[in-house]
Amino acid sequence: MEYTYYPGCSLTKTSKPYDLSTRAVFKALGLGLHELEDWNCCGATVYMSVKETVSFSISARNLALAEKLKRDVVAPCSACYLVLNKTNRFLRELPELNAKVNDALSAAGLYYGGTVRVRHPLEVLVNDLGIDAIAKKARRSLEGLKIAEYYGCQIVRPQRGFDDMEFPQTMDQLFEALGAENVYYPLKVRCCGGMLMTTANDVAMKLCHDLIACAQGNGADCIVTTCPLCQMNLAAYQDQLSAKFGEDMHMPILWFTELLGLALGLDAKTVGLNAHLEQIPEKILSLAA
Amino acid sequence: MAHLETPGTLPARESELRRAFLSQVDIVPGGERLRKCIQCGTCTGSCPVSYAMDLSPREVIARFRAGDIETILRSRTIWICASCYACTVRCPVEIRITDLLYALKRVAMGKNIRPRQFPVYALSEAFVRSVKWFGRNYEMGLLAEFFLRSFKWINLLKMAPLGLKMLKTGRLGLFPDRIAGHADLKKIIARAEEIEQPREPVPVRTVTDEVGYKAIQS
C-alpha cells in the first residue's frame, strides 16, 4: 500500500523523532510513504484564528497538490490532521467557500476537487494493516511495560473521526496486542495547553502537571502520544514542573511510532530515541537491546 | 445572519464592533447557530482552562446577547482558549464555540484591541508572517519575535537551556526552510485576502420592543 506523506513543519524540526519513527515503522511494515513535494504549512491552529478564508486556501494548496497523486494523505501531526480534514470537510459542505478557495488557488494555477482523504498514521496502521498483522510482525514483546495512552485533543475532535471523541481506544488496543499493560488513564483527550506554554505559561504548566501526575499515580512507566505539541509540552519542561509543584515530574514521553518501532525490532536511534529532551530510562532503552 | 438581533439601540462603538463580529461569524460555517444557545454551561464545564478565564465561554455568549462585545474583546478569555474543542463537541445545540472564539480574536486584532499583558496576538502575527515568507513555520524566528514583542525578555533567557538542548539534538533550526513554490503560495494568499473582505456590511437588526425571550428567538 502506498501513501502520500505530509510531515508538517513540526516533524521537520522540533518533532524530528516522530518523523524518523513514522517513516521507519511504515518501512518495516512494508507500507510506502512518499513525501508530498513542496508542501507548505497547513496553517495550524494559529492561522485559523487570524484569517479564515486565507487559512483554508493555504491548507487547500496541499490538498490540491496531493490530489494529482491519487493516494491517501498520511498526516502524523494532530494539528495538520485536524486542519487538513477541517478544510476538506468545509470545502465539501460549503459550495460558497469552495468557490472562494478555488478562486484563490487558481492564482497559482491549482484546482482542488475535494477527493483527497487525509488520514492519521495510527488509523492507517490499525485499519489498513490490522492489529493482528502488526502483532505478527513484532520482534519484541512489550511485556512488563505499563503505559498511559494520551491522544491529545486534536486527533479526535472537533468532528468524529476514527475513534471516540472522549475516550479513544485505538492505541490502547494496539499496544495491548503488543504485550504492554495499559494503566487507567482518564485524561486521554484532555488538553496539554498547546501554544499556551508560550503565551500563558502558568495555565499550561498546570495542565501538564495534571497529565503527568495522573499517569504516575496510576503506575505508568511512560506516556505514549500521537501529537508533536503534546509530546513537546510534556517532555521539555519536566525540570520546571518538578520545581514548581515540588514533585518529581520526570517521565519518558514517547510518540506511539517510537514504541511501535521498538516492538518491531528497530533500534533506539532509528526511531529517534536519542534525540529526546527528557531522560529515557533503561527499562525502555533495554527494549531495543 | 441577519437573525442575530441586537437588543435595543446600541452606542455607536458597540454597533461597530457588533457589525465587525457578525461579518466574521458570517464566514464561520454554521456560525449562525450561535442564536440557539440555551445557556446551559456545558461549554464552561468542559473547558480545561475556564478556571483561568475572566469570562466563561457561556458568559461570552450571554454578553454578546446583551450587546456588550467590547467586554468580550477586552477579556483574557478569547486569548486563553487553547483550541481543544471540548466545548464544541459537547454543546447540545452544536454551536462551534471554538470557531466563534477565533472570530472574536480576528475582530479584536482587526480593531487593535490588544491586551499588553497577554500578547497571544504577537505570536499569531509572527506565525502568519512566517508562513507568508517561507511557506513553513520558522519556530526559532517565531519564538524570538514573540518574546521580544511581548517584553518578556527574561523568558527568552529562561528558554536558553532548552533551546541549546534542542539545537544539540537537531530539533531546532537556526534558519528557516523556504518552499520552492513560495511565490505561488504568496499569490494564493494575496487572492484569498482580497476575497475575504466582506463585500457588503452585514446589517445589524435591532429589536426595539421589550428585551426578553423574543429577542433570542430566530
mmCIF file with all atom_site columns, C-alpha atoms in Angstrom, chain B residues 4-201:
data_model
loop_
_atom_site.group_PDB
_atom_site.id
_atom_site.type_symbol
_atom_site.label_atom_id
_atom_site.label_alt_id
_atom_site.label_comp_id
_atom_site.label_asym_id
_atom_site.label_entity_id
_atom_site.label_seq_id
_atom_site.pdbx_PDB_ins_code
_atom_site.Cartn_x
_atom_site.Cartn_y
_atom_site.Cartn_z
_atom_site.occupancy
_atom_site.B_iso_or_equiv
_atom_site.pdbx_formal_charge
_atom_site.auth_seq_id
_atom_site.auth_comp_id
_atom_site.auth_asym_id
_atom_site.auth_atom_id
_atom_site.pdbx_PDB_model_num
ATOM 1   C CA . LEU B 1 4   ? -28.855 37.629 15.165 1.00 0.00 ? 4   LEU B CA 1
ATOM 2   C CA . GLU B 1 5   ? -30.784 40.527 16.548 1.00 0.00 ? 5   GLU B CA 1
ATOM 3   C CA . THR B 1 6   ? -29.473 43.247 18.725 1.00 0.00 ? 6   THR B CA 1
ATOM 4   C CA . PRO B 1 7   ? -31.292 44.129 21.912 1.00 0.00 ? 7   PRO B CA 1
ATOM 5   C CA . GLY B 1 8   ? -32.234 47.801 21.990 1.00 0.00 ? 8   GLY B CA 1
ATOM 6   C CA . THR B 1 9   ? -30.259 50.604 20.397 1.00 0.00 ? 9   THR B CA 1
ATOM 7   C CA . LEU B 1 10  ? -26.547 50.317 20.870 1.00 0.00 ? 10  LEU B CA 1
ATOM 8   C CA . PRO B 1 11  ? -23.917 53.014 21.262 1.00 0.00 ? 11  PRO B CA 1
ATOM 9   C CA . ALA B 1 12  ? -22.022 53.715 18.035 1.00 0.00 ? 12  ALA B CA 1
ATOM 10  C CA . ARG B 1 13  ? -18.855 51.947 19.163 1.00 0.00 ? 13  ARG B CA 1
ATOM 11  C CA . GLU B 1 14  ? -20.732 48.816 20.205 1.00 0.00 ? 14  GLU B CA 1
ATOM 12  C CA . SER B 1 15  ? -22.653 48.835 16.912 1.00 0.00 ? 15  SER B CA 1
ATOM 13  C CA . GLU B 1 16  ? -19.418 48.978 15.000 1.00 0.00 ? 16  GLU B CA 1
ATOM 14  C CA . LEU B 1 17  ? -17.913 46.062 16.958 1.00 0.00 ? 17  LEU B CA 1
ATOM 15  C CA . ARG B 1 18  ? -21.083 44.052 16.556 1.00 0.00 ? 18  ARG B CA 1
ATOM 16  C CA . ARG B 1 19  ? -21.073 44.589 12.822 1.00 0.00 ? 19  ARG B CA 1
ATOM 17  C CA . ALA B 1 20  ? -17.428 43.503 12.660 1.00 0.00 ? 20  ALA B CA 1
ATOM 18  C CA . PHE B 1 21  ? -18.176 40.403 14.730 1.00 0.00 ? 21  PHE B CA 1
ATOM 19  C CA . LEU B 1 22  ? -21.255 39.426 12.713 1.00 0.00 ? 22  LEU B CA 1
ATOM 20  C CA . SER B 1 23  ? -19.358 39.690 9.449  1.00 0.00 ? 23  SER B CA 1
ATOM 21  C CA . GLN B 1 24  ? -16.748 37.340 10.937 1.00 0.00 ? 24  GLN B CA 1
ATOM 22  C CA . VAL B 1 25  ? -19.449 34.960 12.178 1.00 0.00 ? 25  VAL B CA 1
ATOM 23  C CA . ASP B 1 26  ? -20.735 35.025 8.630  1.00 0.00 ? 26  ASP B CA 1
ATOM 24  C CA . ILE B 1 27  ? -17.600 33.287 7.372  1.00 0.00 ? 27  ILE B CA 1
ATOM 25  C CA . VAL B 1 28  ? -17.721 30.592 10.069 1.00 0.00 ? 28  VAL B CA 1
ATOM 26  C CA . PRO B 1 29  ? -19.648 27.680 8.607  1.00 0.00 ? 29  PRO B CA 1
ATOM 27  C CA . GLY B 1 30  ? -22.655 27.117 10.861 1.00 0.00 ? 30  GLY B CA 1
ATOM 28  C CA . GLY B 1 31  ? -21.821 30.298 12.777 1.00 0.00 ? 31  GLY B CA 1
ATOM 29  C CA . GLU B 1 32  ? -25.466 31.368 12.961 1.00 0.00 ? 32  GLU B CA 1
ATOM 30  C CA . ARG B 1 33  ? -26.157 28.504 15.384 1.00 0.00 ? 33  ARG B CA 1
ATOM 31  C CA . LEU B 1 34  ? -24.905 30.978 17.966 1.00 0.00 ? 34  LEU B CA 1
ATOM 32  C CA . ARG B 1 35  ? -28.508 32.063 18.410 1.00 0.00 ? 35  ARG B CA 1
ATOM 33  C CA . LYS B 1 36  ? -29.516 28.589 19.602 1.00 0.00 ? 36  LYS B CA 1
ATOM 34  C CA . CYS B 1 37  ? -27.564 28.883 22.867 1.00 0.00 ? 37  CYS B CA 1
ATOM 35  C CA . ILE B 1 38  ? -29.598 27.718 25.859 1.00 0.00 ? 38  ILE B CA 1
ATOM 36  C CA . GLN B 1 39  ? -27.045 28.974 28.402 1.00 0.00 ? 39  GLN B CA 1
ATOM 37  C CA . CYS B 1 40  ? -26.616 25.512 29.906 1.00 0.00 ? 40  CYS B CA 1
ATOM 38  C CA . GLY B 1 41  ? -22.924 25.997 30.707 1.00 0.00 ? 41  GLY B CA 1
ATOM 39  C CA . THR B 1 42  ? -21.734 22.685 29.262 1.00 0.00 ? 42  THR B CA 1
ATOM 40  C CA . CYS B 1 43  ? -19.014 24.614 27.407 1.00 0.00 ? 43  CYS B CA 1
ATOM 41  C CA . THR B 1 44  ? -17.698 26.194 30.584 1.00 0.00 ? 44  THR B CA 1
ATOM 42  C CA . GLY B 1 45  ? -17.853 22.918 32.483 1.00 0.00 ? 45  GLY B CA 1
ATOM 43  C CA . SER B 1 46  ? -15.966 21.100 29.709 1.00 0.00 ? 46  SER B CA 1
ATOM 44  C CA . CYS B 1 47  ? -13.288 23.730 29.245 1.00 0.00 ? 47  CYS B CA 1
ATOM 45  C CA . PRO B 1 48  ? -9.946  22.733 30.813 1.00 0.00 ? 48  PRO B CA 1
ATOM 46  C CA . VAL B 1 49  ? -8.860  26.367 31.037 1.00 0.00 ? 49  VAL B CA 1
ATOM 47  C CA . SER B 1 50  ? -12.103 28.103 32.034 1.00 0.00 ? 50  SER B CA 1
ATOM 48  C CA . TYR B 1 51  ? -10.719 28.445 35.567 1.00 0.00 ? 51  TYR B CA 1
ATOM 49  C CA . ALA B 1 52  ? -8.164  30.893 34.191 1.00 0.00 ? 52  ALA B CA 1
ATOM 50  C CA . MET B 1 53  ? -10.669 32.937 32.158 1.00 0.00 ? 53  MET B CA 1
ATOM 51  C CA . ASP B 1 54  ? -12.287 36.161 33.294 1.00 0.00 ? 54  ASP B CA 1
ATOM 52  C CA . LEU B 1 55  ? -15.422 35.492 31.246 1.00 0.00 ? 55  LEU B CA 1
ATOM 53  C CA . SER B 1 56  ? -16.519 31.862 30.929 1.00 0.00 ? 56  SER B CA 1
ATOM 54  C CA . PRO B 1 57  ? -17.451 30.644 27.427 1.00 0.00 ? 57  PRO B CA 1
ATOM 55  C CA . ARG B 1 58  ? -21.121 30.669 28.471 1.00 0.00 ? 58  ARG B CA 1
ATOM 56  C CA . GLU B 1 59  ? -20.802 34.273 29.604 1.00 0.00 ? 59  GLU B CA 1
ATOM 57  C CA . VAL B 1 60  ? -19.248 35.218 26.272 1.00 0.00 ? 60  VAL B CA 1
ATOM 58  C CA . ILE B 1 61  ? -22.486 34.289 24.525 1.00 0.00 ? 61  ILE B CA 1
ATOM 59  C CA . ALA B 1 62  ? -24.561 35.989 27.221 1.00 0.00 ? 62  ALA B CA 1
ATOM 60  C CA . ARG B 1 63  ? -22.532 39.186 26.814 1.00 0.00 ? 63  ARG B CA 1
ATOM 61  C CA . PHE B 1 64  ? -22.970 39.035 23.056 1.00 0.00 ? 64  PHE B CA 1
ATOM 62  C CA . ARG B 1 65  ? -26.732 38.847 23.530 1.00 0.00 ? 65  ARG B CA 1
ATOM 63  C CA . ALA B 1 66  ? -26.708 41.671 26.000 1.00 0.00 ? 66  ALA B CA 1
ATOM 64  C CA . GLY B 1 67  ? -24.954 43.877 23.433 1.00 0.00 ? 67  GLY B CA 1
ATOM 65  C CA . ASP B 1 68  ? -21.596 44.033 25.164 1.00 0.00 ? 68  ASP B CA 1
ATOM 66  C CA . ILE B 1 69  ? -18.993 42.853 22.701 1.00 0.00 ? 69  ILE B CA 1
ATOM 67  C CA . GLU B 1 70  ? -16.440 45.349 23.907 1.00 0.00 ? 70  GLU B CA 1
ATOM 68  C CA . THR B 1 71  ? -16.085 43.494 27.230 1.00 0.00 ? 71  THR B CA 1
ATOM 69  C CA . ILE B 1 72  ? -15.589 40.212 25.401 1.00 0.00 ? 72  ILE B CA 1
ATOM 70  C CA . LEU B 1 73  ? -12.910 41.670 23.161 1.00 0.00 ? 73  LEU B CA 1
ATOM 71  C CA . ARG B 1 74  ? -11.066 43.058 26.172 1.00 0.00 ? 74  ARG B CA 1
ATOM 72  C CA . SER B 1 75  ? -11.235 39.779 28.085 1.00 0.00 ? 75  SER B CA 1
ATOM 73  C CA . ARG B 1 76  ? -8.460  37.233 28.592 1.00 0.00 ? 76  ARG B CA 1
ATOM 74  C CA . THR B 1 77  ? -10.896 34.536 27.537 1.00 0.00 ? 77  THR B CA 1
ATOM 75  C CA . ILE B 1 78  ? -10.524 34.782 23.780 1.00 0.00 ? 78  ILE B CA 1
ATOM 76  C CA . TRP B 1 79  ? -6.734  34.568 24.074 1.00 0.00 ? 79  TRP B CA 1
ATOM 77  C CA . ILE B 1 80  ? -6.653  31.778 26.605 1.00 0.00 ? 80  ILE B CA 1
ATOM 78  C CA . CYS B 1 81  ? -8.640  29.247 24.578 1.00 0.00 ? 81  CYS B CA 1
ATOM 79  C CA . ALA B 1 82  ? -6.195  26.509 23.559 1.00 0.00 ? 82  ALA B CA 1
ATOM 80  C CA . SER B 1 83  ? -8.440  25.119 20.777 1.00 0.00 ? 83  SER B CA 1
ATOM 81  C CA . CYS B 1 84  ? -9.111  21.705 22.306 1.00 0.00 ? 84  CYS B CA 1
ATOM 82  C CA . TYR B 1 85  ? -12.716 21.724 21.009 1.00 0.00 ? 85  TYR B CA 1
ATOM 83  C CA . ALA B 1 86  ? -14.111 20.059 24.155 1.00 0.00 ? 86  ALA B CA 1
ATOM 84  C CA . CYS B 1 87  ? -16.896 22.689 24.268 1.00 0.00 ? 87  CYS B CA 1
ATOM 85  C CA . THR B 1 88  ? -17.690 22.318 20.571 1.00 0.00 ? 88  THR B CA 1
ATOM 86  C CA . VAL B 1 89  ? -18.170 18.561 20.664 1.00 0.00 ? 89  VAL B CA 1
ATOM 87  C CA . ARG B 1 90  ? -20.281 18.648 23.828 1.00 0.00 ? 90  ARG B CA 1
ATOM 88  C CA . CYS B 1 91  ? -22.534 21.617 23.038 1.00 0.00 ? 91  CYS B CA 1
ATOM 89  C CA . PRO B 1 92  ? -26.084 20.222 22.977 1.00 0.00 ? 92  PRO B CA 1
ATOM 90  C CA . VAL B 1 93  ? -27.137 22.687 20.256 1.00 0.00 ? 93  VAL B CA 1
ATOM 91  C CA . GLU B 1 94  ? -23.937 22.268 18.252 1.00 0.00 ? 94  GLU B CA 1
ATOM 92  C CA . ILE B 1 95  ? -22.556 25.767 18.498 1.00 0.00 ? 95  ILE B CA 1
ATOM 93  C CA . ARG B 1 96  ? -18.997 25.940 17.181 1.00 0.00 ? 96  ARG B CA 1
ATOM 94  C CA . ILE B 1 97  ? -17.728 27.759 20.236 1.00 0.00 ? 97  ILE B CA 1
ATOM 95  C CA . THR B 1 98  ? -14.021 27.364 19.410 1.00 0.00 ? 98  THR B CA 1
ATOM 96  C CA . ASP B 1 99  ? -14.582 28.820 15.945 1.00 0.00 ? 99  ASP B CA 1
ATOM 97  C CA . LEU B 1 100 ? -16.593 31.703 17.395 1.00 0.00 ? 100 LEU B CA 1
ATOM 98  C CA . LEU B 1 101 ? -13.729 32.490 19.773 1.00 0.00 ? 101 LEU B CA 1
ATOM 99  C CA . TYR B 1 102 ? -11.478 32.519 16.709 1.00 0.00 ? 102 TYR B CA 1
ATOM 100 C CA . ALA B 1 103 ? -13.873 35.009 15.115 1.00 0.00 ? 103 ALA B CA 1
ATOM 101 C CA . LEU B 1 104 ? -13.644 37.199 18.235 1.00 0.00 ? 104 LEU B CA 1
ATOM 102 C CA . LYS B 1 105 ? -9.838  37.059 18.105 1.00 0.00 ? 105 LYS B CA 1
ATOM 103 C CA . ARG B 1 106 ? -9.971  38.214 14.500 1.00 0.00 ? 106 ARG B CA 1
ATOM 104 C CA . VAL B 1 107 ? -12.223 41.139 15.436 1.00 0.00 ? 107 VAL B CA 1
ATOM 105 C CA . ALA B 1 108 ? -10.020 42.122 18.381 1.00 0.00 ? 108 ALA B CA 1
ATOM 106 C CA . MET B 1 109 ? -6.910  42.092 16.215 1.00 0.00 ? 109 MET B CA 1
ATOM 107 C CA . GLY B 1 110 ? -8.703  43.953 13.434 1.00 0.00 ? 110 GLY B CA 1
ATOM 108 C CA . LYS B 1 111 ? -9.855  46.646 15.888 1.00 0.00 ? 111 LYS B CA 1
ATOM 109 C CA . ASN B 1 112 ? -6.463  46.870 17.520 1.00 0.00 ? 112 ASN B CA 1
ATOM 110 C CA . ILE B 1 113 ? -7.649  45.668 20.907 1.00 0.00 ? 113 ILE B CA 1
ATOM 111 C CA . ARG B 1 114 ? -4.508  44.029 22.228 1.00 0.00 ? 114 ARG B CA 1
ATOM 112 C CA . PRO B 1 115 ? -4.039  43.119 25.868 1.00 0.00 ? 115 PRO B CA 1
ATOM 113 C CA . ARG B 1 116 ? -0.439  44.044 26.636 1.00 0.00 ? 116 ARG B CA 1
ATOM 114 C CA . GLN B 1 117 ? -0.185  41.570 29.483 1.00 0.00 ? 117 GLN B CA 1
ATOM 115 C CA . PHE B 1 118 ? -1.305  38.756 27.291 1.00 0.00 ? 118 PHE B CA 1
ATOM 116 C CA . PRO B 1 119 ? 0.212   39.079 23.844 1.00 0.00 ? 119 PRO B CA 1
ATOM 117 C CA . VAL B 1 120 ? -1.039  35.997 22.032 1.00 0.00 ? 120 VAL B CA 1
ATOM 118 C CA . TYR B 1 121 ? -1.706  38.169 19.015 1.00 0.00 ? 121 TYR B CA 1
ATOM 119 C CA . ALA B 1 122 ? 2.053   38.748 18.703 1.00 0.00 ? 122 ALA B CA 1
ATOM 120 C CA . LEU B 1 123 ? 2.562   35.021 18.282 1.00 0.00 ? 123 LEU B CA 1
ATOM 121 C CA . SER B 1 124 ? -0.277  34.725 15.767 1.00 0.00 ? 124 SER B CA 1
ATOM 122 C CA . GLU B 1 125 ? 1.040   37.589 13.697 1.00 0.00 ? 125 GLU B CA 1
ATOM 123 C CA . ALA B 1 126 ? 4.601   36.285 13.724 1.00 0.00 ? 126 ALA B CA 1
ATOM 124 C CA . PHE B 1 127 ? 3.282   32.888 12.651 1.00 0.00 ? 127 PHE B CA 1
ATOM 125 C CA . VAL B 1 128 ? 1.265   34.301 9.781  1.00 0.00 ? 128 VAL B CA 1
ATOM 126 C CA . ARG B 1 129 ? 4.250   36.282 8.560  1.00 0.00 ? 129 ARG B CA 1
ATOM 127 C CA . SER B 1 130 ? 6.469   33.227 8.763  1.00 0.00 ? 130 SER B CA 1
ATOM 128 C CA . VAL B 1 131 ? 4.073   31.221 6.594  1.00 0.00 ? 131 VAL B CA 1
ATOM 129 C CA . LYS B 1 132 ? 3.775   34.061 4.116  1.00 0.00 ? 132 LYS B CA 1
ATOM 130 C CA . TRP B 1 133 ? 7.528   34.492 3.764  1.00 0.00 ? 133 TRP B CA 1
ATOM 131 C CA . PHE B 1 134 ? 8.723   30.926 3.896  1.00 0.00 ? 134 PHE B CA 1
ATOM 132 C CA . GLY B 1 135 ? 5.680   28.712 3.373  1.00 0.00 ? 135 GLY B CA 1
ATOM 133 C CA . ARG B 1 136 ? 6.544   26.927 6.596  1.00 0.00 ? 136 ARG B CA 1
ATOM 134 C CA . ASN B 1 137 ? 6.672   27.671 10.258 1.00 0.00 ? 137 ASN B CA 1
ATOM 135 C CA . TYR B 1 138 ? 10.037  29.061 11.368 1.00 0.00 ? 138 TYR B CA 1
ATOM 136 C CA . GLU B 1 139 ? 9.991   28.269 15.071 1.00 0.00 ? 139 GLU B CA 1
ATOM 137 C CA . MET B 1 140 ? 13.234  29.982 16.018 1.00 0.00 ? 140 MET B CA 1
ATOM 138 C CA . GLY B 1 141 ? 12.223  33.310 14.476 1.00 0.00 ? 141 GLY B CA 1
ATOM 139 C CA . LEU B 1 142 ? 8.686   32.925 15.797 1.00 0.00 ? 142 LEU B CA 1
ATOM 140 C CA . LEU B 1 143 ? 9.706   32.488 19.418 1.00 0.00 ? 143 LEU B CA 1
ATOM 141 C CA . ALA B 1 144 ? 12.381  35.186 19.288 1.00 0.00 ? 144 ALA B CA 1
ATOM 142 C CA . GLU B 1 145 ? 9.912   37.680 17.859 1.00 0.00 ? 145 GLU B CA 1
ATOM 143 C CA . PHE B 1 146 ? 7.244   36.706 20.354 1.00 0.00 ? 146 PHE B CA 1
ATOM 144 C CA . PHE B 1 147 ? 9.435   37.182 23.415 1.00 0.00 ? 147 PHE B CA 1
ATOM 145 C CA . LEU B 1 148 ? 10.843  40.443 22.100 1.00 0.00 ? 148 LEU B CA 1
ATOM 146 C CA . ARG B 1 149 ? 7.462   41.910 21.253 1.00 0.00 ? 149 ARG B CA 1
ATOM 147 C CA . SER B 1 150 ? 5.849   40.751 24.469 1.00 0.00 ? 150 SER B CA 1
ATOM 148 C CA . PHE B 1 151 ? 8.618   42.386 26.514 1.00 0.00 ? 151 PHE B CA 1
ATOM 149 C CA . LYS B 1 152 ? 9.223   39.070 28.232 1.00 0.00 ? 152 LYS B CA 1
ATOM 150 C CA . TRP B 1 153 ? 12.949  39.128 27.581 1.00 0.00 ? 153 TRP B CA 1
ATOM 151 C CA . ILE B 1 154 ? 13.600  37.338 30.821 1.00 0.00 ? 154 ILE B CA 1
ATOM 152 C CA . ASN B 1 155 ? 11.619  34.378 29.484 1.00 0.00 ? 155 ASN B CA 1
ATOM 153 C CA . LEU B 1 156 ? 13.833  34.306 26.427 1.00 0.00 ? 156 LEU B CA 1
ATOM 154 C CA . LEU B 1 157 ? 16.807  33.824 28.751 1.00 0.00 ? 157 LEU B CA 1
ATOM 155 C CA . LYS B 1 158 ? 14.946  31.180 30.724 1.00 0.00 ? 158 LYS B CA 1
ATOM 156 C CA . MET B 1 159 ? 14.303  29.321 27.484 1.00 0.00 ? 159 MET B CA 1
ATOM 157 C CA . ALA B 1 160 ? 18.001  29.314 26.547 1.00 0.00 ? 160 ALA B CA 1
ATOM 158 C CA . PRO B 1 161 ? 18.936  25.967 28.152 1.00 0.00 ? 161 PRO B CA 1
ATOM 159 C CA . LEU B 1 162 ? 16.023  24.251 26.425 1.00 0.00 ? 162 LEU B CA 1
ATOM 160 C CA . GLY B 1 163 ? 16.939  25.947 23.145 1.00 0.00 ? 163 GLY B CA 1
ATOM 161 C CA . LEU B 1 164 ? 20.511  24.684 23.395 1.00 0.00 ? 164 LEU B CA 1
ATOM 162 C CA . LYS B 1 165 ? 19.344  21.160 24.145 1.00 0.00 ? 165 LYS B CA 1
ATOM 163 C CA . MET B 1 166 ? 17.097  21.302 21.106 1.00 0.00 ? 166 MET B CA 1
ATOM 164 C CA . LEU B 1 167 ? 19.862  22.605 18.871 1.00 0.00 ? 167 LEU B CA 1
ATOM 165 C CA . LYS B 1 168 ? 22.113  19.803 20.084 1.00 0.00 ? 168 LYS B CA 1
ATOM 166 C CA . THR B 1 169 ? 19.553  17.126 19.291 1.00 0.00 ? 169 THR B CA 1
ATOM 167 C CA . GLY B 1 170 ? 18.871  18.683 15.886 1.00 0.00 ? 170 GLY B CA 1
ATOM 168 C CA . ARG B 1 171 ? 15.365  19.704 16.860 1.00 0.00 ? 171 ARG B CA 1
ATOM 169 C CA . LEU B 1 172 ? 15.642  23.442 16.297 1.00 0.00 ? 172 LEU B CA 1
ATOM 170 C CA . GLY B 1 173 ? 16.706  25.026 13.030 1.00 0.00 ? 173 GLY B CA 1
ATOM 171 C CA . LEU B 1 174 ? 18.640  28.268 13.102 1.00 0.00 ? 174 LEU B CA 1
ATOM 172 C CA . PHE B 1 175 ? 17.459  29.150 9.648  1.00 0.00 ? 175 PHE B CA 1
ATOM 173 C CA . PRO B 1 176 ? 14.055  28.941 8.013  1.00 0.00 ? 176 PRO B CA 1
ATOM 174 C CA . ASP B 1 177 ? 13.169  26.427 5.304  1.00 0.00 ? 177 ASP B CA 1
ATOM 175 C CA . ARG B 1 178 ? 11.653  28.115 2.318  1.00 0.00 ? 178 ARG B CA 1
ATOM 176 C CA . ILE B 1 179 ? 9.463   26.090 -0.009 1.00 0.00 ? 179 ILE B CA 1
ATOM 177 C CA . ALA B 1 180 ? 10.204  26.179 -3.738 1.00 0.00 ? 180 ALA B CA 1
ATOM 178 C CA . GLY B 1 181 ? 6.676   27.278 -4.600 1.00 0.00 ? 181 GLY B CA 1
ATOM 179 C CA . HIS B 1 182 ? 6.575   30.166 -2.177 1.00 0.00 ? 182 HIS B CA 1
ATOM 180 C CA . ALA B 1 183 ? 5.889   32.682 -4.948 1.00 0.00 ? 183 ALA B CA 1
ATOM 181 C CA . ASP B 1 184 ? 2.780   30.655 -5.841 1.00 0.00 ? 184 ASP B CA 1
ATOM 182 C CA . LEU B 1 185 ? 1.757   30.492 -2.202 1.00 0.00 ? 185 LEU B CA 1
ATOM 183 C CA . LYS B 1 186 ? 2.057   34.277 -1.931 1.00 0.00 ? 186 LYS B CA 1
ATOM 184 C CA . LYS B 1 187 ? -0.249  34.656 -4.931 1.00 0.00 ? 187 LYS B CA 1
ATOM 185 C CA . ILE B 1 188 ? -2.792  32.339 -3.318 1.00 0.00 ? 188 ILE B CA 1
ATOM 186 C CA . ILE B 1 189 ? -2.667  34.280 -0.051 1.00 0.00 ? 189 ILE B CA 1
ATOM 187 C CA . ALA B 1 190 ? -2.992  37.627 -1.832 1.00 0.00 ? 190 ALA B CA 1
ATOM 188 C CA . ARG B 1 191 ? -6.040  36.454 -3.799 1.00 0.00 ? 191 ARG B CA 1
ATOM 189 C CA . ALA B 1 192 ? -7.635  34.925 -0.694 1.00 0.00 ? 192 ALA B CA 1
ATOM 190 C CA . GLU B 1 193 ? -7.134  38.137 1.261  1.00 0.00 ? 193 GLU B CA 1
ATOM 191 C CA . GLU B 1 194 ? -8.877  40.039 -1.496 1.00 0.00 ? 194 GLU B CA 1
ATOM 192 C CA . ILE B 1 195 ? -11.788 37.593 -1.434 1.00 0.00 ? 195 ILE B CA 1
ATOM 193 C CA . GLU B 1 196 ? -12.055 37.603 2.345  1.00 0.00 ? 196 GLU B CA 1
ATOM 194 C CA . GLN B 1 197 ? -13.056 41.257 2.540  1.00 0.00 ? 197 GLN B CA 1
ATOM 195 C CA . PRO B 1 198 ? -16.800 41.159 3.177  1.00 0.00 ? 198 PRO B CA 1
ATOM 196 C CA . ARG B 1 199 ? -18.468 42.579 0.082  1.00 0.00 ? 199 ARG B CA 1
ATOM 197 C CA . GLU B 1 200 ? -21.171 44.456 1.931  1.00 0.00 ? 200 GLU B CA 1
ATOM 198 C CA . PRO B 1 201 ? -21.521 45.370 5.577  1.00 0.00 ? 201 PRO B CA 1
#
